[in-house]
PDB file of C-alpha atoms in Angstrom:
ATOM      1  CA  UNK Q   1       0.000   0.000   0.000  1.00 66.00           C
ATOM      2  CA  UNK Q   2       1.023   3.447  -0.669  1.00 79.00           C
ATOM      3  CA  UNK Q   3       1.824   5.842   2.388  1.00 82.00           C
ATOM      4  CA  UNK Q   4       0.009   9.296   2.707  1.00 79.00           C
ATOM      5  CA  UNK Q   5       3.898  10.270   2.098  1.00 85.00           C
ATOM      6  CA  UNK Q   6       4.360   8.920  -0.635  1.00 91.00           C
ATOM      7  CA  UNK Q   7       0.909   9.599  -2.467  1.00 91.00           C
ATOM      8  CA  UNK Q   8       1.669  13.597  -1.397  1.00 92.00           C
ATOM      9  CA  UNK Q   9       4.802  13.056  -3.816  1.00 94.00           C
ATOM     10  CA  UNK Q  10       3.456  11.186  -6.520  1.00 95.00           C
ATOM     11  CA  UNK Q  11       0.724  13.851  -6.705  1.00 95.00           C
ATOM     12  CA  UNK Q  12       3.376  16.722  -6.372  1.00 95.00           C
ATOM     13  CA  UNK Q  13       5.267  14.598  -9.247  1.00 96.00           C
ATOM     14  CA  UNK Q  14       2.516  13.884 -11.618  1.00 96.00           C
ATOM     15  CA  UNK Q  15       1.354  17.560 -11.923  1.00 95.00           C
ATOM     16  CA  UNK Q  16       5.166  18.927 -12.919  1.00 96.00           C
ATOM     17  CA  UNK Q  17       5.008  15.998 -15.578  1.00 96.00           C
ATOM     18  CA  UNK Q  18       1.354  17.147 -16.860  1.00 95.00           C
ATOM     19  CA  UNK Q  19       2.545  20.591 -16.910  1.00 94.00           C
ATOM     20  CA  UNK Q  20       5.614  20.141 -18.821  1.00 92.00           C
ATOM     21  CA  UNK Q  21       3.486  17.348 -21.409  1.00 93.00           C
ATOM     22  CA  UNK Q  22       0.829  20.396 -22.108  1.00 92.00           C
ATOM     23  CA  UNK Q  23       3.604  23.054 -22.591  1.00 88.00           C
ATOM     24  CA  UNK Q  24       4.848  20.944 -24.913  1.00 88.00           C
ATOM     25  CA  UNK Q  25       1.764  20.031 -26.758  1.00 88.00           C
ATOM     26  CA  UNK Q  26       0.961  23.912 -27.061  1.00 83.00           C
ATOM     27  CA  UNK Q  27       3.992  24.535 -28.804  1.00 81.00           C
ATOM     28  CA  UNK Q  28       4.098  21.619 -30.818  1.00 81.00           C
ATOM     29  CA  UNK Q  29      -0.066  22.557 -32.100  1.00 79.00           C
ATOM     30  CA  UNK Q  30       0.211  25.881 -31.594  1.00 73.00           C
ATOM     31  CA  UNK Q  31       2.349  28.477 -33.758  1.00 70.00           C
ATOM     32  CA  UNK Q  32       3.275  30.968 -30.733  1.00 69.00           C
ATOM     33  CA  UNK Q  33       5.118  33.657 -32.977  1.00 72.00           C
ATOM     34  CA  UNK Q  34       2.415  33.885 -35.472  1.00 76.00           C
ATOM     35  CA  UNK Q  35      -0.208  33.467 -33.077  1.00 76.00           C
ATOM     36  CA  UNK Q  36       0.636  36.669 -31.071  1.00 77.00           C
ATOM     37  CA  UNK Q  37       1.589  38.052 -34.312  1.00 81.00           C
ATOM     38  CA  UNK Q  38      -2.052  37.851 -35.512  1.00 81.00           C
ATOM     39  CA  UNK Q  39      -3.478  38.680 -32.419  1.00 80.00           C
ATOM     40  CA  UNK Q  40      -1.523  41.830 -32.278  1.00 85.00           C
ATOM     41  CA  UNK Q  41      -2.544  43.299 -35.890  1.00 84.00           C
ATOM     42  CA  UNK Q  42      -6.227  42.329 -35.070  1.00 82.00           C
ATOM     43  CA  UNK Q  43      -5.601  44.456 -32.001  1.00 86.00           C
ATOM     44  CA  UNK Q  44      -4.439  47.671 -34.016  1.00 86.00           C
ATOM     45  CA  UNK Q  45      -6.873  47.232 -36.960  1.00 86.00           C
ATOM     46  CA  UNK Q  46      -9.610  47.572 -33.932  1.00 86.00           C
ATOM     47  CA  UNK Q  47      -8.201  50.580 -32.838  1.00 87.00           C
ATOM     48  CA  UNK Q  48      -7.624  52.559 -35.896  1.00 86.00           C
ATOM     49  CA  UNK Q  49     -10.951  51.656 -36.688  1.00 85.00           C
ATOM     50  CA  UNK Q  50     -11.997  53.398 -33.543  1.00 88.00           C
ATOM     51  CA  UNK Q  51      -9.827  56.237 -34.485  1.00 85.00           C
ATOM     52  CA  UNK Q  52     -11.070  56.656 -37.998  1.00 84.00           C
ATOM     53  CA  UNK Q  53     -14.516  56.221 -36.669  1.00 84.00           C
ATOM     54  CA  UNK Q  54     -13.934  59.580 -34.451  1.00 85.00           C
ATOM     55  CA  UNK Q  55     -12.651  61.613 -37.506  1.00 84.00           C
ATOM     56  CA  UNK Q  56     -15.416  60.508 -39.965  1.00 84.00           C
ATOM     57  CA  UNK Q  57     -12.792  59.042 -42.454  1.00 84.00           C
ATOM     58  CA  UNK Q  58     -14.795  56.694 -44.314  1.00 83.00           C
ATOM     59  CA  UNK Q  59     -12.246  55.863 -46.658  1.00 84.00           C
ATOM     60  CA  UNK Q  60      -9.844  54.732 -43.405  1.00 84.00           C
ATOM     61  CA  UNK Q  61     -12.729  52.156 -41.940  1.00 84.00           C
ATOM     62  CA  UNK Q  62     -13.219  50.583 -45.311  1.00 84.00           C
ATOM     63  CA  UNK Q  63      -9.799  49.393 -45.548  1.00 86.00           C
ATOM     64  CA  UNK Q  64      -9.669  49.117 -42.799  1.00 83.00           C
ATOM     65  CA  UNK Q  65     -12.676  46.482 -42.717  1.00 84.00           C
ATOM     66  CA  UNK Q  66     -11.326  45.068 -46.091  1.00 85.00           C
ATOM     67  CA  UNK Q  67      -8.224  44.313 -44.185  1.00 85.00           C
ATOM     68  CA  UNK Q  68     -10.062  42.127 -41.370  1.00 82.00           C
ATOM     69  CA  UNK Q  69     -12.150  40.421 -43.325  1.00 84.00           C
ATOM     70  CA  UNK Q  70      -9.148  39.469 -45.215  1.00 82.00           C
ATOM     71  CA  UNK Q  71      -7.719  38.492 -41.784  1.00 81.00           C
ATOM     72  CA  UNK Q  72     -10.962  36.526 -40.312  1.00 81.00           C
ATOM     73  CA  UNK Q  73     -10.494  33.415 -41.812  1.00 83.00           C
ATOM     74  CA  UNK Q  74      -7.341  33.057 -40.398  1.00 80.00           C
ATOM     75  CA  UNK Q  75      -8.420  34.443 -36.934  1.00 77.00           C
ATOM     76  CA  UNK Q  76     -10.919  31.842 -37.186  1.00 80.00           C
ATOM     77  CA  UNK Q  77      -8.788  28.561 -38.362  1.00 80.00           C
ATOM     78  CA  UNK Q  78      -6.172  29.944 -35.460  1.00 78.00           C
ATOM     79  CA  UNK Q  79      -9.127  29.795 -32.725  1.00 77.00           C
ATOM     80  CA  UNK Q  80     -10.305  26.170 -33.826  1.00 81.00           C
ATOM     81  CA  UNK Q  81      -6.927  25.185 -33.610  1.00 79.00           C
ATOM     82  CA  UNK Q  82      -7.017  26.142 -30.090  1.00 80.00           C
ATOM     83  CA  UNK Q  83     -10.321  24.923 -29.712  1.00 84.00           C
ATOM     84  CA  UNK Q  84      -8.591  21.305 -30.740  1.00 85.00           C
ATOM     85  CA  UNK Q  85      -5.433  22.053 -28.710  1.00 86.00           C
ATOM     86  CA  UNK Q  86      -8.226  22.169 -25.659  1.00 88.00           C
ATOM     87  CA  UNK Q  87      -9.523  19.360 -26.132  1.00 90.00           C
ATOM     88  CA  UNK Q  88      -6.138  17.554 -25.976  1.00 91.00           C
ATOM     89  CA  UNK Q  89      -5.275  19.272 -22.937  1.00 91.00           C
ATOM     90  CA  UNK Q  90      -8.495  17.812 -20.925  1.00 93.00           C
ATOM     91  CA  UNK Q  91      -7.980  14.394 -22.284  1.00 94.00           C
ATOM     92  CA  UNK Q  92      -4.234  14.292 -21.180  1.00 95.00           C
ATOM     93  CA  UNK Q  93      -5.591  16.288 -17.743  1.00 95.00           C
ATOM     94  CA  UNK Q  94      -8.093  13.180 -17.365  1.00 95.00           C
ATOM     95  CA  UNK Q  95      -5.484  10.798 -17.987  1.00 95.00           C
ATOM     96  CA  UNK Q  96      -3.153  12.229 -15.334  1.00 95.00           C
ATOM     97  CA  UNK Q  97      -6.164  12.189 -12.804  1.00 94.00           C
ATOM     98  CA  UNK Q  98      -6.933   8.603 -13.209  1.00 94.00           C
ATOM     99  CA  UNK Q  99      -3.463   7.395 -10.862  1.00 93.00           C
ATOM    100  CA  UNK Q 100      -4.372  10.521  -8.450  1.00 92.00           C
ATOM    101  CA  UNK Q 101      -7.825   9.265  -7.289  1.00 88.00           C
ATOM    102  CA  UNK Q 102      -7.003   5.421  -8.311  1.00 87.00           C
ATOM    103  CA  UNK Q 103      -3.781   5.301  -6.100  1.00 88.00           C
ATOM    104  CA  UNK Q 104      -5.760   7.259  -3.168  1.00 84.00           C
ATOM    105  CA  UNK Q 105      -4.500   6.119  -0.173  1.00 81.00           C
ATOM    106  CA  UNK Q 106      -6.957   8.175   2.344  1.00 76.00           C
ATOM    107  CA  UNK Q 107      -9.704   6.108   0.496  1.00 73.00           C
ATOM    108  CA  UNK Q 108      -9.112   2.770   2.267  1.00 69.00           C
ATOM    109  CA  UNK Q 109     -10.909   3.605   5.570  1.00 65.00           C
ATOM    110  CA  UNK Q 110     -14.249   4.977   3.603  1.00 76.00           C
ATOM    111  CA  UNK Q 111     -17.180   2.970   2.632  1.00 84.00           C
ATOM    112  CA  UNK Q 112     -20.535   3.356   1.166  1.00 90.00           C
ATOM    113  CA  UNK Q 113     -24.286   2.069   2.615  1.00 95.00           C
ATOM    114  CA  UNK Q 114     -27.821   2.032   1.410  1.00 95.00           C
ATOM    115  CA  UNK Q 115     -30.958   4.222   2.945  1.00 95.00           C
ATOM    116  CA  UNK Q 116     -34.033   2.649   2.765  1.00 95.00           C
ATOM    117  CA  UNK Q 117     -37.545   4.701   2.585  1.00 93.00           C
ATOM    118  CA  UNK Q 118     -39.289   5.024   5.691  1.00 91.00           C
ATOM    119  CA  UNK Q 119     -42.042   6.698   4.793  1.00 81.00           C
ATOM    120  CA  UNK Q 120     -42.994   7.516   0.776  1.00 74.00           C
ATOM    121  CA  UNK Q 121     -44.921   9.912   1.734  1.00 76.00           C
ATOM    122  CA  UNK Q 122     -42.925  12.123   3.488  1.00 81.00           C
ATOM    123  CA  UNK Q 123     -39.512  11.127   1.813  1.00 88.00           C
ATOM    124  CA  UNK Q 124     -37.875  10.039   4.531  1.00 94.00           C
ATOM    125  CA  UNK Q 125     -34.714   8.001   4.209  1.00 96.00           C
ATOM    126  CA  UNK Q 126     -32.400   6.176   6.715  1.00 96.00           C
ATOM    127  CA  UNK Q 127     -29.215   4.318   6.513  1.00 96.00           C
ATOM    128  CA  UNK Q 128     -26.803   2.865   9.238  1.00 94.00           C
ATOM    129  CA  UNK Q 129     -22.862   2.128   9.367  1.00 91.00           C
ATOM    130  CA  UNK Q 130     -20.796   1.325  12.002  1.00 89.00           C
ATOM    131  CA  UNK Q 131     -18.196   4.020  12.699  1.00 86.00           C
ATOM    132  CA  UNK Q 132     -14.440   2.410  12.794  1.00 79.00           C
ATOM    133  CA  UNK Q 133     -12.447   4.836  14.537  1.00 75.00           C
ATOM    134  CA  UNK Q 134      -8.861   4.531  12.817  1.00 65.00           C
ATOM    135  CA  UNK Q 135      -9.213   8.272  12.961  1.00 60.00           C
ATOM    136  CA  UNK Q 136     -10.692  10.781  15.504  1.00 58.00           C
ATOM    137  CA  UNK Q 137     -12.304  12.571  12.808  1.00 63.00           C
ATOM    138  CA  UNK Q 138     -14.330  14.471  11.739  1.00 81.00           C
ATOM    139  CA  UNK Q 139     -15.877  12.249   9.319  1.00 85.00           C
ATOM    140  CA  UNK Q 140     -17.758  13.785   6.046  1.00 87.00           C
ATOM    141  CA  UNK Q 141     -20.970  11.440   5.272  1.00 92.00           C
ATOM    142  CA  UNK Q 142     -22.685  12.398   2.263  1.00 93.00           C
ATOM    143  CA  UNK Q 143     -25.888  11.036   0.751  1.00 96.00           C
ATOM    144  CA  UNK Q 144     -26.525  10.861  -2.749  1.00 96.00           C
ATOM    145  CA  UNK Q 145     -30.487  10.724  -4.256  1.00 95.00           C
ATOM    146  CA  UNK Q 146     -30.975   9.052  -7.303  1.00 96.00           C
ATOM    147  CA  UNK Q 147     -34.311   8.792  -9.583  1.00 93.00           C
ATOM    148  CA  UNK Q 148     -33.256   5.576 -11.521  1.00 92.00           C
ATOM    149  CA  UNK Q 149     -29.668   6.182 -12.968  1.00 90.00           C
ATOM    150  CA  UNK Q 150     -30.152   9.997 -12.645  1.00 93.00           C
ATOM    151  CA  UNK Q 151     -28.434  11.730  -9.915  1.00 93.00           C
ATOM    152  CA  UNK Q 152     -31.245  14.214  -8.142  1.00 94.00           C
ATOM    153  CA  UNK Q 153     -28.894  15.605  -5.728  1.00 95.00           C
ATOM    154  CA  UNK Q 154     -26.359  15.203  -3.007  1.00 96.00           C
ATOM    155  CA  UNK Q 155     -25.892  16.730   0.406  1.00 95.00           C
ATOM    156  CA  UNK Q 156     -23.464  16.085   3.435  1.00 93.00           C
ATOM    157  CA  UNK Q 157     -23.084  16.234   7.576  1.00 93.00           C
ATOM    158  CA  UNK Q 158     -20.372  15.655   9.560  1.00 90.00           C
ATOM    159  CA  UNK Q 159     -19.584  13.551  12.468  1.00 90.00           C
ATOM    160  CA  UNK Q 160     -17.061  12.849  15.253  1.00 88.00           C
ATOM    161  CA  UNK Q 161     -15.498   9.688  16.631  1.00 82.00           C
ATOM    162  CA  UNK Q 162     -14.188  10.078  19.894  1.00 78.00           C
ATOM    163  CA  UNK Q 163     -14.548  13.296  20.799  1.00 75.00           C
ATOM    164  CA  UNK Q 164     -15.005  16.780  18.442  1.00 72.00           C
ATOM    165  CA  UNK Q 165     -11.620  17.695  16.452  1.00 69.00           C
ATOM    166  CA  UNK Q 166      -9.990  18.390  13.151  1.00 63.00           C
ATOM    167  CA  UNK Q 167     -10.474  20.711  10.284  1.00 64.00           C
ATOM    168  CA  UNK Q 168     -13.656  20.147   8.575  1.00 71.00           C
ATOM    169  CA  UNK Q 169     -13.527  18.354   5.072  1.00 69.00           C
ATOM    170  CA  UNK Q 170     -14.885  20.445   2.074  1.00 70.00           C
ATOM    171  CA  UNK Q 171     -18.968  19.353   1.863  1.00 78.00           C
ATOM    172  CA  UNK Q 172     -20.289  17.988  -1.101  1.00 80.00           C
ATOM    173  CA  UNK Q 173     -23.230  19.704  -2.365  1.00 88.00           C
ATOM    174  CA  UNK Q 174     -24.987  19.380  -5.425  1.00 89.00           C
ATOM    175  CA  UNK Q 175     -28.203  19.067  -7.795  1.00 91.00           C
ATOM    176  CA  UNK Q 176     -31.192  19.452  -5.493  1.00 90.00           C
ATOM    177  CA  UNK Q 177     -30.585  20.284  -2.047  1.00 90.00           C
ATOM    178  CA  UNK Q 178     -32.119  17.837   1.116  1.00 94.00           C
ATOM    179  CA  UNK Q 179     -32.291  18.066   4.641  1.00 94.00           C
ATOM    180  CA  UNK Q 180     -30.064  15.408   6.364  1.00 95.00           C
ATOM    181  CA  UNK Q 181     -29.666  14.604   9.514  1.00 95.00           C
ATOM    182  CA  UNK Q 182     -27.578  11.937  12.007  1.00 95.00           C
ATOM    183  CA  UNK Q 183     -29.347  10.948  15.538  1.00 94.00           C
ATOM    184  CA  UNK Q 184     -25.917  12.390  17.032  1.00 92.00           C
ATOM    185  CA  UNK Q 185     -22.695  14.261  16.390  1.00 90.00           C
ATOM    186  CA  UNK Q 186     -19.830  12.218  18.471  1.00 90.00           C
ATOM    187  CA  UNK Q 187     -19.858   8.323  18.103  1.00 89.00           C
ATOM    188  CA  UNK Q 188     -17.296   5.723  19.997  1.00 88.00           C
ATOM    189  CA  UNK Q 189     -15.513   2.875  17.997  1.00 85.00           C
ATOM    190  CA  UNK Q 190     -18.084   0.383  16.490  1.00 86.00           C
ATOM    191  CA  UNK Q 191     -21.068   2.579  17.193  1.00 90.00           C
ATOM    192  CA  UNK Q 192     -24.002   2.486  14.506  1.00 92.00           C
ATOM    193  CA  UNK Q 193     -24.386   5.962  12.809  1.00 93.00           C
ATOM    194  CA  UNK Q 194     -27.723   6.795  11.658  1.00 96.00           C
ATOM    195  CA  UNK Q 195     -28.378   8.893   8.737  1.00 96.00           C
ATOM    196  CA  UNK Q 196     -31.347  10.122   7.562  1.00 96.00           C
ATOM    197  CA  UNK Q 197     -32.477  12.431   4.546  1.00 96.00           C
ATOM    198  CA  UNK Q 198     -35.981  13.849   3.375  1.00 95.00           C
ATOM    199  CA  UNK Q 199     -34.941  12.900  -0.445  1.00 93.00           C
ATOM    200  CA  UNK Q 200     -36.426  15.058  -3.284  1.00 92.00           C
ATOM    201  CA  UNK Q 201     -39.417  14.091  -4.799  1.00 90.00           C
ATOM    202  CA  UNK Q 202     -39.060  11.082  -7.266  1.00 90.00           C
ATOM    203  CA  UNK Q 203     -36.232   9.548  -5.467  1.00 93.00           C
ATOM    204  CA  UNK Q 204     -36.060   5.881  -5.685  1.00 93.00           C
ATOM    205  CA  UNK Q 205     -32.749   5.189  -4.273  1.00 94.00           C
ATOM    206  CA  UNK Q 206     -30.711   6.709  -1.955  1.00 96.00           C
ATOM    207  CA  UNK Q 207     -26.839   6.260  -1.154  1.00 96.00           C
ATOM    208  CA  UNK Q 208     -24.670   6.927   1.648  1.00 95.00           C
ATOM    209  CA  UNK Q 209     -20.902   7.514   1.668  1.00 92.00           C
ATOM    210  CA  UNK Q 210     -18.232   8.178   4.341  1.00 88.00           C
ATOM    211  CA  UNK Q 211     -15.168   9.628   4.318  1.00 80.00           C
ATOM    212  CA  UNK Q 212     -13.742   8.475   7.902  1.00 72.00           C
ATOM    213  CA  UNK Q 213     -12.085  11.265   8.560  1.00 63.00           C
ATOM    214  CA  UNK Q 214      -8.370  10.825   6.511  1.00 69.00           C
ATOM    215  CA  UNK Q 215      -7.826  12.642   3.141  1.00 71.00           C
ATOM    216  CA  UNK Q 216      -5.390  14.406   1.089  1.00 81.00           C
ATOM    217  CA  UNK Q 217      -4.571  17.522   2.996  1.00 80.00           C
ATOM    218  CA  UNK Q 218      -1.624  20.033   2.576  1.00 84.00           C
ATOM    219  CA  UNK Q 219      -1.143  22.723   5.816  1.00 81.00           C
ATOM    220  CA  UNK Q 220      -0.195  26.554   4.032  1.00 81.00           C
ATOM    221  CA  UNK Q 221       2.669  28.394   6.301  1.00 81.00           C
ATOM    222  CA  UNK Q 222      -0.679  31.199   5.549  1.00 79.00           C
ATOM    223  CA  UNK Q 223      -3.898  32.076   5.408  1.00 79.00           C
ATOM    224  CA  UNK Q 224      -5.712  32.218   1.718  1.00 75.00           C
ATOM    225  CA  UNK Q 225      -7.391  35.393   2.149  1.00 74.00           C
ATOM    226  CA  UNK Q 226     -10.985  35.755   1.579  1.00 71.00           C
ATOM    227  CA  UNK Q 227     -11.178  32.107   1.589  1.00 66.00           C
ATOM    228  CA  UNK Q 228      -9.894  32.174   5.069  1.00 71.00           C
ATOM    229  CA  UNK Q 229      -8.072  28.810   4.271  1.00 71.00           C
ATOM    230  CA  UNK Q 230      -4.399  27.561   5.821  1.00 77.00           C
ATOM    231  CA  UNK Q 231      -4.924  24.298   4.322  1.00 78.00           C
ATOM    232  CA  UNK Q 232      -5.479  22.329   0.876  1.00 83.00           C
ATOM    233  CA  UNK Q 233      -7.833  19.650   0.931  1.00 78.00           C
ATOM    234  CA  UNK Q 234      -8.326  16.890  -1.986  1.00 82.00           C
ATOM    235  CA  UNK Q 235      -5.102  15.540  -3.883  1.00 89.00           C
ATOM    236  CA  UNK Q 236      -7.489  17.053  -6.941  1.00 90.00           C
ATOM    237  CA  UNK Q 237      -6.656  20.568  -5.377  1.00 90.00           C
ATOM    238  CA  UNK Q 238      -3.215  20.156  -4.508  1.00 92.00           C
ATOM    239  CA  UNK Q 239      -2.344  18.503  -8.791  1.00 95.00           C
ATOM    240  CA  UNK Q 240      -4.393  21.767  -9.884  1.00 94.00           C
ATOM    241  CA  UNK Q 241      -2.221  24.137  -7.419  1.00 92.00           C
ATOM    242  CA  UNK Q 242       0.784  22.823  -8.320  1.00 94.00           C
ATOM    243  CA  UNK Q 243       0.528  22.795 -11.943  1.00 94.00           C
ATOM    244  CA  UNK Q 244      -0.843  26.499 -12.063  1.00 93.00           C
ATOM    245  CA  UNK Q 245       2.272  27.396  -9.725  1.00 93.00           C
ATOM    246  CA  UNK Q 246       4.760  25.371 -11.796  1.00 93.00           C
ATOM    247  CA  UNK Q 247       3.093  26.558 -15.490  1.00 91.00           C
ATOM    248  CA  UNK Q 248       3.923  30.147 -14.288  1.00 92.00           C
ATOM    249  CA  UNK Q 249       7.392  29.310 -13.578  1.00 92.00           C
ATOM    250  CA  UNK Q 250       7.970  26.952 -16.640  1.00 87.00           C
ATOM    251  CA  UNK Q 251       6.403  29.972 -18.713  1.00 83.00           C
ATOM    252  CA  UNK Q 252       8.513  32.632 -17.233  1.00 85.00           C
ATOM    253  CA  UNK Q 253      11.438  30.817 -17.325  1.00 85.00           C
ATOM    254  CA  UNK Q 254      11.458  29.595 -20.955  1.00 78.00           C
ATOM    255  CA  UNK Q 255      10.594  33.309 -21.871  1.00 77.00           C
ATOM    256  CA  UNK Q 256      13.468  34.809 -20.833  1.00 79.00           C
ATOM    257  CA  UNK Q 257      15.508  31.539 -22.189  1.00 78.00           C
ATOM    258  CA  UNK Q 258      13.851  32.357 -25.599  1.00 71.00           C
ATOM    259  CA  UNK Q 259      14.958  36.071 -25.507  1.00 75.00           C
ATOM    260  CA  UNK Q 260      18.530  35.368 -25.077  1.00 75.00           C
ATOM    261  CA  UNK Q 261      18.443  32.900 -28.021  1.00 69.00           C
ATOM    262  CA  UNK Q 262      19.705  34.817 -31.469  1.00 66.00           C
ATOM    263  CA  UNK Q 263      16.133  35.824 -32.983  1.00 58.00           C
ATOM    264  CA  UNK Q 264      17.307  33.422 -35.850  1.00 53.00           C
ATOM    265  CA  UNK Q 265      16.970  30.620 -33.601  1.00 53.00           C
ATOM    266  CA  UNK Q 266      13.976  31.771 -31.199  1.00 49.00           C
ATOM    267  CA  UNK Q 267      10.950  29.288 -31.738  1.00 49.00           C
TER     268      UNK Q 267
END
């Protein structure tokens, strides 16, 4: 099994790899120089035309027209191409997240259980799982409605083992929203939980989840501000973080490596 560690490295790893595979891609699909090139005369043409626009030259706009028409086509054929290069970047991005969440080792401890409908009438759905304390908590237990295959909505509540501790896990909301409830907050080791939902209308199946209280989490030496965070939860995060971070530098870095090159042999 893979320790916590470990995983925090292999995450760390995997999102320098993805960043330098998509900087590559870009500037094997993408033609930078005549990119920003194009970009940059579709810039001025707007603004003369502004300019001529304020002095009434008629003459001015229509070439001025003429010339971006002349230059759409290509605008457009260069923002496909992007359009494509996007598409590649979210397939690789999807490849790289299938180790992260496959090789997951705060998922071991977390397991799933079935409500069952108390009362059609009123919606009301209960579920029970016994609460292993391998960790003091808090534990995030979502519930998920379904209406056949279709998702209907998902909402979450925490709970303690032991005694009340730990940073709270990010909740999982989504689709319709649902009461739920658990007949208490702190449980002791092998104690049944019991969770209960009023599910939204046409629900006919509802499933728990827990996550016992373990998951990817990096501490900050700060606080995010406005998000009043010190900490990263989700190894999803953390890949995201790091590749932003480690883009910038990559980007930066290879700029100033391409302006020292001889503009002969800048690509």
């Amino acid at each position: 099994m893979i320790t916590t560690e470990n995983y925090f490295w292999i995450v760390t790893i995997l999102a320098l790899v993805y960043t330098v595979v998509i900087r590559i891609i870009q500037m094997k699909l993408i033609n930078q120089d005549k990119t920003k090139e194009l970009q940059k005369r579709m810039n001025d043409l707007n603004k003369d035309y502004l300019s001529a626009m304020k002095s009434n030259n008629k003459s001015r706009m229509d070439s001025i027209q003429k010339e971006q028409n002349e230059l759409m086509p290509k605008f457009n054929k260069l923002m496909m191409g992007q359009l494509k290069v996007m598409g590649v970047v979210i397939v690789v991005f999807l490849a790289f997240m299938y180790p992260v969440n496959t090789l997951d080792p705060f998922m071991v401890d977390d397991q799933t259980f079935d409500l069952v409908s108390l009362s059609s009438a009123q919606g009301e759905w209960c579920g029970s799982f016994a609460v292993q304390c391998s960790s003091s908590g808090p534990w995030l237990v979502d519930v998920t409605a379904y209406s056949g295959t279709s998702e209907k909505g998902t909402n979450s509540t925490y709970i303690y083992c032991s005694r009340e501790t730990g940073i709270l896990p990010s909740p999982v909301m989504k689709g319709t929203l649902f009461p739920i409830t658990t007949d208490k907050k702190v449980y002791t080791q092998n104690e049944n939980a019991t969770v209960c939902i009023t599910a939204p209308e046409g629900t006919d199946r509802a499933v728990g989840k827990t996550d016992s209280g373990t998951w990817f989490m990096v501490p900050l030496p700060f606080t995010i501000p406005v998000l009043n965070a010190n900490a990263i939860n989700g190894a999803n995060i953390w890949f995201i973080v790091v590749s932003i971070i480690f883009g910038l530098i990559f980007s930066f870095v290879w700029g100033k490596v391409q302006k020292k090159k001889p503009k002969g042999e800048a690509k």
